[in-house]
Short mmCIF file of C-alpha atoms in Angstrom, two decimals:
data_model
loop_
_atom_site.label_atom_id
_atom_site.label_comp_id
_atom_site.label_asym_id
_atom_site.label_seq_id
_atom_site.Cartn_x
_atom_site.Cartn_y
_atom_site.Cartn_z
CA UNK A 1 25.78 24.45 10.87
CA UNK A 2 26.79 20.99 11.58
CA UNK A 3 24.14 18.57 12.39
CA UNK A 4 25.76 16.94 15.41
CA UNK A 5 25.19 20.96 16.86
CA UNK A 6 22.04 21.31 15.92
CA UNK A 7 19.41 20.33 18.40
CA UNK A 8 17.78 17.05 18.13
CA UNK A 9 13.86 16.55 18.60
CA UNK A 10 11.91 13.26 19.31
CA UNK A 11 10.45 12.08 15.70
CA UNK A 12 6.74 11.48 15.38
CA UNK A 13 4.92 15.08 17.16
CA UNK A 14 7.82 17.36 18.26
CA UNK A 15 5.96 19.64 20.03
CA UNK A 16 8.71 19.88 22.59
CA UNK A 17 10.94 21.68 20.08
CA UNK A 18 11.08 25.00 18.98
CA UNK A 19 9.63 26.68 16.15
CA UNK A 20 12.86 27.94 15.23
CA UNK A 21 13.88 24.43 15.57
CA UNK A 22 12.15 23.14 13.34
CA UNK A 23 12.32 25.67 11.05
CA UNK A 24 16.65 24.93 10.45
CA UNK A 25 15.89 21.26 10.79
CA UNK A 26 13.28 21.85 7.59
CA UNK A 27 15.68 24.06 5.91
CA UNK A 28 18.51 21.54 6.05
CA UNK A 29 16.26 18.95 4.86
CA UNK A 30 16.07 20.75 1.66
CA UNK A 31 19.47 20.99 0.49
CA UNK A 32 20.59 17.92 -1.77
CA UNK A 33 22.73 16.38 0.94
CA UNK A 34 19.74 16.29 3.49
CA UNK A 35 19.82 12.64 4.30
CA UNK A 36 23.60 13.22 5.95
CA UNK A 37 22.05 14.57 8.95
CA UNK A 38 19.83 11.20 9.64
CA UNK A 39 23.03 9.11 9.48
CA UNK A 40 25.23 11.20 11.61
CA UNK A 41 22.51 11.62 14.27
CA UNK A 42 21.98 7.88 14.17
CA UNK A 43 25.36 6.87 14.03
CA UNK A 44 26.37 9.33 17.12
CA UNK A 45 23.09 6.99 18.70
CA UNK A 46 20.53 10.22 18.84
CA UNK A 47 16.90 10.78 17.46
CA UNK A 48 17.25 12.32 14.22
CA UNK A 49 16.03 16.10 13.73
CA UNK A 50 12.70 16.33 12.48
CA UNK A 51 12.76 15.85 8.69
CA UNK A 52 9.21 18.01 8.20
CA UNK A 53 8.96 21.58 7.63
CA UNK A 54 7.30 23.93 10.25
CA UNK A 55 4.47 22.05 12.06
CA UNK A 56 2.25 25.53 12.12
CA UNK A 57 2.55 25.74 8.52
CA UNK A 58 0.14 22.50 7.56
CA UNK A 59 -3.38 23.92 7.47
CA UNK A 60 -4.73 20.31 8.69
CA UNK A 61 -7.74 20.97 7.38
CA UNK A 62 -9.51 23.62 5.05
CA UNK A 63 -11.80 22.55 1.81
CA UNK A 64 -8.57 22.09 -0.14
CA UNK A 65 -7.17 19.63 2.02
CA UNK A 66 -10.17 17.38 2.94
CA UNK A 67 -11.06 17.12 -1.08
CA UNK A 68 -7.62 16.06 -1.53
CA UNK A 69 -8.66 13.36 1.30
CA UNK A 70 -11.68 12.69 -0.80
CA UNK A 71 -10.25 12.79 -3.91
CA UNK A 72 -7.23 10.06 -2.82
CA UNK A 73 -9.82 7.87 -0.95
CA UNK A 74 -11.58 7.61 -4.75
CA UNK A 75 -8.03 7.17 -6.10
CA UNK A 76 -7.19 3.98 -3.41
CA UNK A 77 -11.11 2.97 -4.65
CA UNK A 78 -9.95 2.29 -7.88
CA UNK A 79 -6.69 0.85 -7.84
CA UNK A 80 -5.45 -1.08 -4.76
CA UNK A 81 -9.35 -1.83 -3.92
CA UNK A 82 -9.59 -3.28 -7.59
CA UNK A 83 -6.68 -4.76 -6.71
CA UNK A 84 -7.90 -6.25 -3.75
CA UNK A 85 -10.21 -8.27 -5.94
CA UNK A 86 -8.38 -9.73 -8.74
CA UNK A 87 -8.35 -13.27 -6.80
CA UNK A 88 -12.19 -13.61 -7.78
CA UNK A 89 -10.95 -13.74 -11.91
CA UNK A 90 -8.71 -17.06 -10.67
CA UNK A 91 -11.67 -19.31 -10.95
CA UNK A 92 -13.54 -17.44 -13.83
CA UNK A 93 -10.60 -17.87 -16.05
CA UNK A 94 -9.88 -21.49 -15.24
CA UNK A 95 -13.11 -22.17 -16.17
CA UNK A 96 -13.41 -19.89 -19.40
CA UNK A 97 -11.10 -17.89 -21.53
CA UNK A 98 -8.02 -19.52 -19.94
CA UNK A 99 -9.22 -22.79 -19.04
CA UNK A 100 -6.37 -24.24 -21.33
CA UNK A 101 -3.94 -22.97 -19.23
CA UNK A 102 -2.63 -24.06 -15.19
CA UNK A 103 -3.61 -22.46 -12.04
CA UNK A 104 0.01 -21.64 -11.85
CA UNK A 105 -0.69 -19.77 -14.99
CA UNK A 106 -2.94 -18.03 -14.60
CA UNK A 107 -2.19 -16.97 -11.00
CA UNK A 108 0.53 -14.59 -13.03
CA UNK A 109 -2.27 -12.66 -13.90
CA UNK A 110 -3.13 -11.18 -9.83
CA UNK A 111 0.63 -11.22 -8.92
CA UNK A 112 1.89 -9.52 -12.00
CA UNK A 113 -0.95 -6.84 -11.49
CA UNK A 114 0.05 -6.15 -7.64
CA UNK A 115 3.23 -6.08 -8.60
CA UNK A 116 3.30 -3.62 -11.44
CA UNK A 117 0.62 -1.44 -9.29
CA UNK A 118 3.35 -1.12 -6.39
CA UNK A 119 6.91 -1.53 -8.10
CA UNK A 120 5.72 1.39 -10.06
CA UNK A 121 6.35 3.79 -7.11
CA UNK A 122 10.05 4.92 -6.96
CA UNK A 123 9.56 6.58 -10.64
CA UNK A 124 5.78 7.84 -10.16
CA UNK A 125 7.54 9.24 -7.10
CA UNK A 126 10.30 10.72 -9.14
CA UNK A 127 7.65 12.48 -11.60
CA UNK A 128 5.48 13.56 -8.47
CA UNK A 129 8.41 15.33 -6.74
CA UNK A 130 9.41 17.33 -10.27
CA UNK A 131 6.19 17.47 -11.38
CA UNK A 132 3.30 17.46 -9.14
CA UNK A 133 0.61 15.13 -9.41
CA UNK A 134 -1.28 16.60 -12.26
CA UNK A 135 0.27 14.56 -15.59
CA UNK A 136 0.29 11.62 -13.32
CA UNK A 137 -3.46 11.57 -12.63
CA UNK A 138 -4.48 12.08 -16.05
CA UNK A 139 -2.01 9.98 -17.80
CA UNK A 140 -3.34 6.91 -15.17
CA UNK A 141 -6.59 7.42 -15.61
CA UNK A 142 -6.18 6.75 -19.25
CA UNK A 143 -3.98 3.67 -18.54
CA UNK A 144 -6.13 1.97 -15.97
CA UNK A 145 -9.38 2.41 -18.15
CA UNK A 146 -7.68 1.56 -21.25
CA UNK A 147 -6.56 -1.47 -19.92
CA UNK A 148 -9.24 -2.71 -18.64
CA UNK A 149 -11.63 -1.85 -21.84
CA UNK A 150 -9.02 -3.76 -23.85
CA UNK A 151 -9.29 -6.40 -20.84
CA UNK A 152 -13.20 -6.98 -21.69
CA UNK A 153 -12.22 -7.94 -25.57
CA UNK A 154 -9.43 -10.05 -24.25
CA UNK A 155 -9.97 -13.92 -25.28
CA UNK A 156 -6.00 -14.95 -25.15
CA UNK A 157 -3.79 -15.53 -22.28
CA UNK A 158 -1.12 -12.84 -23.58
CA UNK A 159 -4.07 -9.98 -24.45
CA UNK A 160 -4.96 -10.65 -20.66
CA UNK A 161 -1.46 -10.57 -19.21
CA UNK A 162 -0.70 -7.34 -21.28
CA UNK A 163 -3.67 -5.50 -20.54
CA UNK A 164 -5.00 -6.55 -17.21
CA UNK A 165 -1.92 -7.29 -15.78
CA UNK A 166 0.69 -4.56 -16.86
CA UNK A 167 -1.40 -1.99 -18.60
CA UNK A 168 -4.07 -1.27 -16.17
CA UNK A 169 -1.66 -1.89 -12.96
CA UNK A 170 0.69 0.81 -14.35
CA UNK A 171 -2.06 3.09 -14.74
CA UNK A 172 -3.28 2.55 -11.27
CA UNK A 173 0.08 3.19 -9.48
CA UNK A 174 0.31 6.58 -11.14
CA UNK A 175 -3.38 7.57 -9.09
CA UNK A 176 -2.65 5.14 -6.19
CA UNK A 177 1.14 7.11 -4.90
CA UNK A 178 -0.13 11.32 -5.42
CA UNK A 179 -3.28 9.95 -3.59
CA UNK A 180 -0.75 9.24 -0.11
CA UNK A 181 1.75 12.12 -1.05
CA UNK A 182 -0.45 14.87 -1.21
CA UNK A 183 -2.28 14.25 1.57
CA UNK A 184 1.21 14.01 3.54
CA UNK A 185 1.85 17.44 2.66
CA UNK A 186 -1.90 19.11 3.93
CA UNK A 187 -1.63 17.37 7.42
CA UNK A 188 1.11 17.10 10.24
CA UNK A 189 -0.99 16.54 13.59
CA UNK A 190 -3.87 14.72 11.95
CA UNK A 191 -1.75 12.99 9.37
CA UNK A 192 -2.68 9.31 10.76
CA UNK A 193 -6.24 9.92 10.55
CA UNK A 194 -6.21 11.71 7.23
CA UNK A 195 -4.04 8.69 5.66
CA UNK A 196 -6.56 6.29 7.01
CA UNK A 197 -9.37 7.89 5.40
CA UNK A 198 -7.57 8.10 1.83
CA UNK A 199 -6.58 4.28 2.47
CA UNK A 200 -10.64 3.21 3.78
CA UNK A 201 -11.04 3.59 -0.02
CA UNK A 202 -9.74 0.93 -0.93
CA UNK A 203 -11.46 -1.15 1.62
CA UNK A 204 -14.49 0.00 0.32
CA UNK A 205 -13.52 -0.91 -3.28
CA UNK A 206 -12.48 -4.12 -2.25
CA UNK A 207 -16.01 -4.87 -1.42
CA UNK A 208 -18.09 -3.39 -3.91
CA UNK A 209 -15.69 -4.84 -6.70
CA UNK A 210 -16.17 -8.52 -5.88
CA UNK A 211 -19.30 -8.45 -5.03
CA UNK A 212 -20.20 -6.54 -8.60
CA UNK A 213 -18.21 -8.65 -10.46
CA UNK A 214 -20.16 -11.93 -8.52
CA UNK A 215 -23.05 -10.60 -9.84
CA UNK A 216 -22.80 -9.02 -13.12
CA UNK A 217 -21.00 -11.63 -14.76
CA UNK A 218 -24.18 -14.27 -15.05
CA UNK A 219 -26.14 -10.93 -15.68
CA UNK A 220 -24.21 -9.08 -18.64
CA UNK A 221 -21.41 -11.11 -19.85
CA UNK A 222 -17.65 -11.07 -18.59
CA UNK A 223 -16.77 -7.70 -21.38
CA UNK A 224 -19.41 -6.15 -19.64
CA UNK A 225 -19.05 -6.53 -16.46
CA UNK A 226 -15.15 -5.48 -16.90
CA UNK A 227 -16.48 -2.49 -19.08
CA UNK A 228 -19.23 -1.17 -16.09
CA UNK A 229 -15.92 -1.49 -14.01
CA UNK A 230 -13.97 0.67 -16.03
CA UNK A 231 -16.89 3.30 -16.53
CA UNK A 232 -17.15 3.56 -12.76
CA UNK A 233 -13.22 4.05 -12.41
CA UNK A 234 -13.47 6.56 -15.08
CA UNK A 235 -15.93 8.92 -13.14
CA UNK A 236 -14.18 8.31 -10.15
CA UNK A 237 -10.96 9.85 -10.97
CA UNK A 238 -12.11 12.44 -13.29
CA UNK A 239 -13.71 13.81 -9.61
CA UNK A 240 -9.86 12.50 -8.57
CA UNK A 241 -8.36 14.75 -11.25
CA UNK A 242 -10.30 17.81 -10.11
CA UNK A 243 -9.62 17.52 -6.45
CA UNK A 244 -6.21 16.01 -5.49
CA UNK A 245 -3.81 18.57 -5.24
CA UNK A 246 -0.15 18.87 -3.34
CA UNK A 247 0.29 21.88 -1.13
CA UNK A 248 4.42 22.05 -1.86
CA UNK A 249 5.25 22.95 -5.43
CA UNK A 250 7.18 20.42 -7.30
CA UNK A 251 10.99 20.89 -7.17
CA UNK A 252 12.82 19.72 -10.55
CA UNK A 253 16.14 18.32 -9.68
CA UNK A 254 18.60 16.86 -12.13
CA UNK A 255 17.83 13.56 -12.43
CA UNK A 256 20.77 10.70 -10.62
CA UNK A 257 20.52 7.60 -10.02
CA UNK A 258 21.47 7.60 -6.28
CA UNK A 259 18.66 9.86 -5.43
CA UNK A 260 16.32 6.42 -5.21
CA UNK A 261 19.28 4.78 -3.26
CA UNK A 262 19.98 7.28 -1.37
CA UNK A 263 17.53 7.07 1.48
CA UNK A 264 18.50 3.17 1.74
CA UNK A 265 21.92 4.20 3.57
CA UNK A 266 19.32 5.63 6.65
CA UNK A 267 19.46 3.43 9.19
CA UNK A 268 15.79 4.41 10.16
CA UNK A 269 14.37 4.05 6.56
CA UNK A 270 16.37 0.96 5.52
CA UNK A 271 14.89 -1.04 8.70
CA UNK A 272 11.61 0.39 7.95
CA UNK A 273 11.98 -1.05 4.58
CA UNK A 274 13.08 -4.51 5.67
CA UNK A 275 9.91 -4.17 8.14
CA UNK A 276 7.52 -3.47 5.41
CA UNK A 277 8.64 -5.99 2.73
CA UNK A 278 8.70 -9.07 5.29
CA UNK A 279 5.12 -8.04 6.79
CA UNK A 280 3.77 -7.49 3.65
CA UNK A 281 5.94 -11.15 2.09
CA UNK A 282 3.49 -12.34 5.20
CA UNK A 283 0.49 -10.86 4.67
CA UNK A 284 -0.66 -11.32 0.88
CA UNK A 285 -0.68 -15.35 1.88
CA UNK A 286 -3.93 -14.78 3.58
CA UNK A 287 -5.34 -12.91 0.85
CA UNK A 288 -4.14 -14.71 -1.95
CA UNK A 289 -5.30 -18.36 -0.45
CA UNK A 290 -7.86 -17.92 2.16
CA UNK A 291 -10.84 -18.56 -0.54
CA UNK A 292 -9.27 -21.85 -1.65
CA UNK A 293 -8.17 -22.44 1.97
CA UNK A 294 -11.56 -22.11 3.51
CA UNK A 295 -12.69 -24.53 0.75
CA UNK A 296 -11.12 -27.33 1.33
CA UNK A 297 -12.21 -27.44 4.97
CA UNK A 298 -15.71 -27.77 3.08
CA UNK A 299 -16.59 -24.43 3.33
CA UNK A 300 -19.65 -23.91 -0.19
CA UNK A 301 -17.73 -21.35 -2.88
CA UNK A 302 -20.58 -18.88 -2.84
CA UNK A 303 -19.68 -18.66 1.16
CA UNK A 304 -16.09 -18.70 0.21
CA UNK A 305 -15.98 -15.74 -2.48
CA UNK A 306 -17.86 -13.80 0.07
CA UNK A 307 -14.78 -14.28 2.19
CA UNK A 308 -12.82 -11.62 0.67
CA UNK A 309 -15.95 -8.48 0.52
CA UNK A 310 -15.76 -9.62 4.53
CA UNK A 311 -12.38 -9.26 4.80
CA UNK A 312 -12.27 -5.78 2.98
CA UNK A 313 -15.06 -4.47 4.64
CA UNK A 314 -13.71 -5.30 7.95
CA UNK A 315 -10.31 -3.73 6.81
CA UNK A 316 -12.08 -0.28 6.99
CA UNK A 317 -12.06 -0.42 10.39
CA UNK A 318 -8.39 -1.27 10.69
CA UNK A 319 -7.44 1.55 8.09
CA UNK A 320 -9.14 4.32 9.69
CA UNK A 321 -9.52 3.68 14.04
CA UNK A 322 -5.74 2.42 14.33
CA UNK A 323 -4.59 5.86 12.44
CA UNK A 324 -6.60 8.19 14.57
CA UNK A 325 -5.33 6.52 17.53
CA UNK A 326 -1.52 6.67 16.14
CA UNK A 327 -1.93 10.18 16.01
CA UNK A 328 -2.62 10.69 19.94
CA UNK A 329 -0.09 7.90 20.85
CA UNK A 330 2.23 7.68 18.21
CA UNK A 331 2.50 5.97 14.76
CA UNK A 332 5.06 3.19 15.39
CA UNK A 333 3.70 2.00 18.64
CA UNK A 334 0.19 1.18 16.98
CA UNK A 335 2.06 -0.36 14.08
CA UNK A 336 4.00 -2.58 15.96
CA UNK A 337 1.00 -3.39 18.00
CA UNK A 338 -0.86 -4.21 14.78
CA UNK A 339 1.25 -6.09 13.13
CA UNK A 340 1.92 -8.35 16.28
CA UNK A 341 -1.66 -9.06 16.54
CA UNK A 342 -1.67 -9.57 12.68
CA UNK A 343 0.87 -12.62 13.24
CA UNK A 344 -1.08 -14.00 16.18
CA UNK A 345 -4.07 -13.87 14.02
CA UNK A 346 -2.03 -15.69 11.51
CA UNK A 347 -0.11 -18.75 13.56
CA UNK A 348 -2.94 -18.68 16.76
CA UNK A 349 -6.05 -18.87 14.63
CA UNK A 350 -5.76 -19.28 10.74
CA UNK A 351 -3.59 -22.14 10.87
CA UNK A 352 -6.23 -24.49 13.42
CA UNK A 353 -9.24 -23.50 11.98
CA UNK A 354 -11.55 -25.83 10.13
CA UNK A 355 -14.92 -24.53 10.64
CA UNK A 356 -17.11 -22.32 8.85
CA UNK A 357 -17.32 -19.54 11.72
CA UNK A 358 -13.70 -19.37 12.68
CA UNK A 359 -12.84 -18.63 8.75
CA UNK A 360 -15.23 -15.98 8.81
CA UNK A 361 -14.00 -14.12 12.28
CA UNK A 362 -10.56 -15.04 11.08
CA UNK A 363 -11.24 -13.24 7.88
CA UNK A 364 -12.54 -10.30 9.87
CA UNK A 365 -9.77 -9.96 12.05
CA UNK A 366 -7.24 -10.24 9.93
CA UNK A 367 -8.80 -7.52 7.82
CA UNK A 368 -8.45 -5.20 10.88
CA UNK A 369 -5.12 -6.19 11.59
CA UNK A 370 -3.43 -5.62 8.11
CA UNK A 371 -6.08 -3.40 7.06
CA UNK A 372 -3.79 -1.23 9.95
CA UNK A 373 -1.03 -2.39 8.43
CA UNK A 374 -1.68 -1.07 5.22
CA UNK A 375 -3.10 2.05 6.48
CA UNK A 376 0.05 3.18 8.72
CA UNK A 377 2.70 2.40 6.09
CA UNK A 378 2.65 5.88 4.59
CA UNK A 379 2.25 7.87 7.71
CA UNK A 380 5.60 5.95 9.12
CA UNK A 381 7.69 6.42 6.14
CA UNK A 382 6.67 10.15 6.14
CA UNK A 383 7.06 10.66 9.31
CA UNK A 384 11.17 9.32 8.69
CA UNK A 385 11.16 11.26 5.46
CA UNK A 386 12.05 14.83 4.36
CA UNK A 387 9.09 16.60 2.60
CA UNK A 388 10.58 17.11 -0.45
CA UNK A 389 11.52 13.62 -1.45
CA UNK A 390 8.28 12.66 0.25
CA UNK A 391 7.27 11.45 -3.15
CA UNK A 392 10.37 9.29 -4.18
CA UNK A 393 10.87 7.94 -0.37
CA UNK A 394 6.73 6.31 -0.74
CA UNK A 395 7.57 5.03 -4.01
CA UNK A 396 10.78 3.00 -2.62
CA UNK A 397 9.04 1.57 0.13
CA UNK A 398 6.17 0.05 -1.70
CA UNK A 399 8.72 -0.68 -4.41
CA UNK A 400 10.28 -2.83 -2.49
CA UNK A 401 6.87 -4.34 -0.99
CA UNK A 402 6.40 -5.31 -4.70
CA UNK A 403 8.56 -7.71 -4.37
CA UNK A 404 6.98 -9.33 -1.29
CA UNK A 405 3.87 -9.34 -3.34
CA UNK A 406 5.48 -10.65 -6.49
CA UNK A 407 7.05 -13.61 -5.05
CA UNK A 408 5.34 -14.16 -1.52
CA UNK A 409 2.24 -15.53 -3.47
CA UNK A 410 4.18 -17.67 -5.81
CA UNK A 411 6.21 -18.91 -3.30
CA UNK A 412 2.97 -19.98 -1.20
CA UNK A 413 1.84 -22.14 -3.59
CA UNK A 414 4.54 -23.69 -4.30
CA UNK A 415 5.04 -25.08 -0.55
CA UNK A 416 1.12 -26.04 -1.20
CA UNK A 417 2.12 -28.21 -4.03
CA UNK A 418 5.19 -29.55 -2.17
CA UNK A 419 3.13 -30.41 0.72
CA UNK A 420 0.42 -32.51 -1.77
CA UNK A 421 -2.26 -29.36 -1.21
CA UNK A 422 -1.83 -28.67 2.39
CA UNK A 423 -2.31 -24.80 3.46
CA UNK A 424 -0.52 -25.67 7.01
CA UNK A 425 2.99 -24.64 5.93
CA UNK A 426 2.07 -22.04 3.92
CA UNK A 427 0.35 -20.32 6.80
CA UNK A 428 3.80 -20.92 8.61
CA UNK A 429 5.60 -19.08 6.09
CA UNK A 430 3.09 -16.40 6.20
CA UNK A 431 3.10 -15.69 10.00
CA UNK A 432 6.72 -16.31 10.69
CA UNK A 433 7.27 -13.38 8.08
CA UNK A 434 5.23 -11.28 9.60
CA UNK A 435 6.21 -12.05 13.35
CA UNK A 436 10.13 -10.71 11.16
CA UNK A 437 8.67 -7.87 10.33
CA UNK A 438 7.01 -7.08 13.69
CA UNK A 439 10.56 -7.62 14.91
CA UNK A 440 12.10 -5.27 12.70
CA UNK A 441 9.51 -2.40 13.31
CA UNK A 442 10.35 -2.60 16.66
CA UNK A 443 14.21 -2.44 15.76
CA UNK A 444 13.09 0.49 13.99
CA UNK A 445 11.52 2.18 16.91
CA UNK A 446 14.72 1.76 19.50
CA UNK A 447 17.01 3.02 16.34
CA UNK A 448 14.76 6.28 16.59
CA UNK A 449 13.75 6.81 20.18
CA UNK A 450 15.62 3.62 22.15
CA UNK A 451 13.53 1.46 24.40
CA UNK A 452 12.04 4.53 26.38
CA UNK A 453 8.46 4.50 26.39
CA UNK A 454 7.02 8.10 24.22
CA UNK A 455 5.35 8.64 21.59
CA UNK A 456 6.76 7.94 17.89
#
């Protein structure tokens, strides 16, 4: 049957469609040449059929799917919440093993580990879609502990840079991208808020982190404190290993090289991409500099370092309310929403602020805002992807937000040292990247539904 015949259904909730519907859009999906249906429905200027299988099949609940909620949540704990914390080792190793070395250095350490974490995706992806997530969970739990164990005996720039900042980081994307997929595959109407509860994990482990590694350190040493880290990672995803599960068995294809190129020649999931990697090139200049940032408008570093546990903790909110809500009123209009109040957070209050108590709101808010940001970038790129390349489709996206994190960071700093150690045109890059990116979801939108106002 060719596409251009079949009918078309509004993406996001297509309750307006048939079963029957859905059922041939799902079975189209599956054949090899799936993706030929988005770009013919795009190019011809229509919605594109819904990519997902039979709405009535996902349970949306049931003690298999919630523990898989659980069970991700402790997986985003552990690796983009540990993530979320690596700026608090900038200062410790300045000051201690590394203190030989340049801030410039040293700040290869955070942006390596990000990057490894998220470029990691397209083949974790690859492995989860012929493989399930089983080999991948137990294979990165030994990574991501290892690494950090051989972190705590580290005394050398390259022992640090191997295992804190490509050892553990690989580890952590194979638990951080099953965590998102097989939730995807349990939940259709309640997919936003399930997604925001896996991703509040890693709100919540970017506040207990910090704030554990503030404390232990004077306490018990640095190799303990990275070794009572590791022990707690370790318990949480061997309860990650017995609970996260994917309700679609793995399909082995052969492998090609196109398949992870493929889904760029969608119109819909190229501009998402483009969206995500220029929000995200925006948003890590905030977290990477507001410690440093809030200092030199006098703010004391104890107040400072407590900057990012308020930031995380605040992101909880904007990683699980926003999602609930995109469920009812649809997933890109709360993004777009989000990220535009992200970038006036950005340009309208980060970039005047000089006293203590705007920093801290600031910090607050802008954990909301890109806490939602974080939160609804799964649930939009499955809701433009088939659900069996659910897997390698997540990967690419934060694949290419690796590279936003990689360099966005770097490239802050750099105008800071240009500018003699002013933050002002830093923040400029930051919020005129994401203001892009706000621009581009909303391209994204009108390329799926036009300017009507509905629900996607």
């Amino acid at each position: 049957m060719a596409e251009s015949d079949a009918p078309h259904a509004p993406t996001g909730r297509d309750s307006e469609v048939s079963g029957e519907a859905l059922k041939q859009n799902a079975d189209q999906q599956s054949k090899e040449g799936s993706d030929s249906g988005f770009e013919d429905a795009e190019k011809a200027g229509k919605p594109p059929p819904n990519p997902w299988m039979d709405p009535k099949s996902f349970p949306d609940g049931g003690a298999k799917a919630w523990l898989t909620v659980i069970g991700s949540s402790a997986c985003l704990f552990v690796s983009f919440g540990w993530v979320n914390c690596v700026g608090v080792f900038q200062e410790y190793y300045q000051t201690n093993q590394l203190k030989d070395y340049t801030a410039s250095d040293i700040s290869w350490i955070p942006a390596l580990q990000i990057f490894f974490m998220l470029f990691g995706g397209t083949f974790v992806g690859r492995i989860f879609d012929d493989y399930g997530p089983r080999y991948l969970l137990l294979v990165g739990t030994f990574l991501h502990v290892f690494g950090l164990m051989m972190t705590s005996i580290s005394t050398k720039y390259y022992q640090i840079l191997l295992s804190q900042a490509i050892c553990s980081p690989v580890g952590a994307s194979m638990v951080f991208y099953p965590a998102f997929t097989c939730t995807s595959t349990w939940f259709f109407e309640k997919r936003g808020a399930a997604l925001g509860l896996v991703v509040a994990g890693s709100s919540l482990g970017g506040v207990i982190f910090p704030i554990m590694i503030i404390h232990l350190i004077p306490e018990v040493g640095f190799g303990w404190t990275m070794r009572i880290c590791a022990f707690l990672i370790l318990a949480l995803l061997i309860f990650a290993n017995l609970t996260v599960r994917s309700r679609i068995p793995p399909t082995k294809r052969p492998f090609s090289a196109i398949a992870f190129i493929r889904p760029l020649k969608v119109p819909s999931f190229s501009l998402l991409a483009a969206a995500v990697f220029f929000f995200y090139w925006g948003m890590f200049i905030p977290f990477t500099f507001i410690v440093e940032e809030a200092q030199s408008h006098g703010m004391s570093l104890r107040l400072a370092n407590y900057l990012v546990p308020i930031l995380n903790g605040a992101s909880i909110i904007g990683r699980t309310v926003p999602n609930a809500i995109a469920d009812k009123v649809g997933r890109f209009n709360v993004m777009i929403i989000m990220s535009g109040f992200t970038t006036i957070l950005i340009l309208a209050m980060w970039l005047p602020a000089t006293g203590n108590a705007a920093l801290i709101v600031f910090a607050a808010l802008f954990g909301i805002g890109s806490g939602a940001g974080i939160g609804l970038t799964p649930a939009l790129c499955a809701q433009v992807s088939p659900i069996q390349e659910i897997g390698i489709r997540s990967g690419t996206i934060f694949s290419i937000a690796a590279f936003a994190a990689l360099t966005g960071s770097p490239i802050g700093g750099q105008i800071i040292a240009d500018t003699h150690g002013s933050f002002r045109y830093a923040i400029v890059f930051g919020g005129v990247n994401c203001a892009i990116g706000t621009a581009l979801f909303i391209v994204t939108r009108i390329t799926l539904v036009g300017v009507k106002m509905t629900k996607i």
